[in-house]
CSV table of C-alpha atoms and ligand atoms in Angstrom, one decimal:
chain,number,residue,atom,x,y,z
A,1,UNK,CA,60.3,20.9,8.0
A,2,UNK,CA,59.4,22.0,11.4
A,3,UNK,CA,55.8,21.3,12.3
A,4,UNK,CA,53.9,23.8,14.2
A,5,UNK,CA,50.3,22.9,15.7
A,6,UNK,CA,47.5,26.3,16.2
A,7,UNK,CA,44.5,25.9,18.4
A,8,UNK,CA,42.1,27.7,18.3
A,9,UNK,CA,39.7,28.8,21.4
A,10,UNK,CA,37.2,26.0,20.4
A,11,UNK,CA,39.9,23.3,20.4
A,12,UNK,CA,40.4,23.0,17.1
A,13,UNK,CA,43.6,22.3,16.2
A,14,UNK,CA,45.6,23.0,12.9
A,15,UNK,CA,49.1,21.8,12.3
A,16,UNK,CA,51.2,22.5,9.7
A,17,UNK,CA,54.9,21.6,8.0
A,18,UNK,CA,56.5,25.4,8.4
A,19,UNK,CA,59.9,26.3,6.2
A,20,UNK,CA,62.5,27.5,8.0
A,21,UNK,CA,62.5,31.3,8.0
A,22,UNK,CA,58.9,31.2,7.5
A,23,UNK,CA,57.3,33.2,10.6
A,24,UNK,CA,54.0,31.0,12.4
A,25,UNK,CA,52.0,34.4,11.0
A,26,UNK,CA,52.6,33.8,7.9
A,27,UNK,CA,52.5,30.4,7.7
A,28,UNK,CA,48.8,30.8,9.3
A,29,UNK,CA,47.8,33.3,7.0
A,30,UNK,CA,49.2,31.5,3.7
A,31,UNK,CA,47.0,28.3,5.0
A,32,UNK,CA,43.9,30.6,6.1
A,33,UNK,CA,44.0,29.8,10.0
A,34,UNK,CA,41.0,31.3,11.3
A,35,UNK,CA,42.5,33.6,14.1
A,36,UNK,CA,45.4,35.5,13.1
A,37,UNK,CA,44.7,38.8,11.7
A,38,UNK,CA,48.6,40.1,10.8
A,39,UNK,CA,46.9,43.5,9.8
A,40,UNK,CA,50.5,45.2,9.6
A,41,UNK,CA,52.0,42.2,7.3
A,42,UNK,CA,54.6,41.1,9.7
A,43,UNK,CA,56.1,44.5,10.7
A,44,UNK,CA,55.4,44.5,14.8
A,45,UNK,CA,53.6,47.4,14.1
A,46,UNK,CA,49.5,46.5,14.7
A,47,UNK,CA,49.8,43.2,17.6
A,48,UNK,CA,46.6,41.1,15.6
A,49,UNK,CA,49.3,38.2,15.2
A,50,UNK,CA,48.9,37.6,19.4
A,51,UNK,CA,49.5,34.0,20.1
A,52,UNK,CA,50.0,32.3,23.4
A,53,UNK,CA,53.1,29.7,23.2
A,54,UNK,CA,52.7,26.7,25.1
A,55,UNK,CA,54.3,27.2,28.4
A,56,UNK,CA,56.5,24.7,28.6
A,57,UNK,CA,57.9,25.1,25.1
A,58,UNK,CA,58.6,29.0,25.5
A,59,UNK,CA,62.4,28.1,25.5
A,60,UNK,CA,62.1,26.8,21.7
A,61,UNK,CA,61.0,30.3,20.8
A,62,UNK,CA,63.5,33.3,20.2
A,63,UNK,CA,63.8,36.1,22.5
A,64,UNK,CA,61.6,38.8,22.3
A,65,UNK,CA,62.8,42.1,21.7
A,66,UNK,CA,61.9,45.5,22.7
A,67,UNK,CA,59.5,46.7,19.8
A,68,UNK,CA,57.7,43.3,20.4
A,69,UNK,CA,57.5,43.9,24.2
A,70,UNK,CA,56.0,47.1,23.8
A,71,UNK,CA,53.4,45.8,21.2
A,72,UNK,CA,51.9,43.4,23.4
A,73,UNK,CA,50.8,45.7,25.6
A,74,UNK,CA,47.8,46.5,23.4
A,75,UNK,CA,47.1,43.2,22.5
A,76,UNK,CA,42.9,43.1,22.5
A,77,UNK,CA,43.2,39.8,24.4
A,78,UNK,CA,44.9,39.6,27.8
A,79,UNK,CA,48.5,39.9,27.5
A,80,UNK,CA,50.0,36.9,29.8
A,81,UNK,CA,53.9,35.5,30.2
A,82,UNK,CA,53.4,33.2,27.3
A,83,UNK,CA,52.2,35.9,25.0
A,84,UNK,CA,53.8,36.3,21.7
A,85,UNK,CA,53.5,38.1,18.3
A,86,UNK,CA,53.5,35.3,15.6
A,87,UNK,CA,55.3,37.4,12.9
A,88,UNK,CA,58.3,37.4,15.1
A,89,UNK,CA,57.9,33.7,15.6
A,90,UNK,CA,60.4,32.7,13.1
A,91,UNK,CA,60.5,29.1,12.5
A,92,UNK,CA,63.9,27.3,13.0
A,93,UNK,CA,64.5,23.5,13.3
A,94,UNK,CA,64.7,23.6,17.4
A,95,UNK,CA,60.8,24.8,17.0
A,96,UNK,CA,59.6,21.5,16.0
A,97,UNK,CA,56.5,20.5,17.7
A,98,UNK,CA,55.5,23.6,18.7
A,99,UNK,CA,52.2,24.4,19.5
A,100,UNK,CA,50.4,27.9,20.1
A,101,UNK,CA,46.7,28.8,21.4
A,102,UNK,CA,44.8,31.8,19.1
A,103,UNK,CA,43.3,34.0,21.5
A,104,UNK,CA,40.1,35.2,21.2
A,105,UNK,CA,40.2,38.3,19.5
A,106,UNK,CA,42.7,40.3,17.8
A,107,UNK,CA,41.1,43.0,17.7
B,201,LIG,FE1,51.4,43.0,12.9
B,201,LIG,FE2,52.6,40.8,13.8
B,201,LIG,S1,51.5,41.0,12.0
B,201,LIG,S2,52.5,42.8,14.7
């Protein structure tokens, strides 16, 4: 099972063992990481499931599309080139080791 690693703005640092298909929101939310809100439930409809993806490991994630795009622009933390939604974060094998920083508000 792919491992993914969240860390929060404190440093404190949560990993867990992710199924494939599972998305790093809910993951997070099924373990009760502090952090992600996921008020919409996963539809990239509300932007409270902002994550910042480790730079160097933003090729392990998939592309970002459109409707994703658009919602990060009212993220309530600064939006920067390693922003991503977590429930579009779906976990595949090549994801392995990722880690991703919670930002300091969602909302
Ligand atoms: Fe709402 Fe991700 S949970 S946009």
């Amino acid at each position: 099972m792919p491992r993914v690693t969240y860390i929060d703005t404190a440093g404190k640092e949560t990993t867990l063992d992710i199924d494939i298909g599972t998305s790093v929101m809910q993951a997070a939310v099924l373990h009760g990481v502090e952090g992600i809100v996921a008020e919409c439930g996963g539809s990239c409809m509300c932007a409270t499931c902002h994550v910042y993806v480790r730079e160097d490991q933003l090729a392990k994630t998939p592309p970002m599309g459109p409707d994703e795009d658009a919602m990060l622009e009212g993220t309530a933390s600064e939006r920067k080139p390693n922003s991503r939604l977590s429930c579009q974060l779906v976990v595949s094998p090549e994801m392995d080791g990722l880690i991703v920083y919670l930002p300091e508000t969602q909302i």
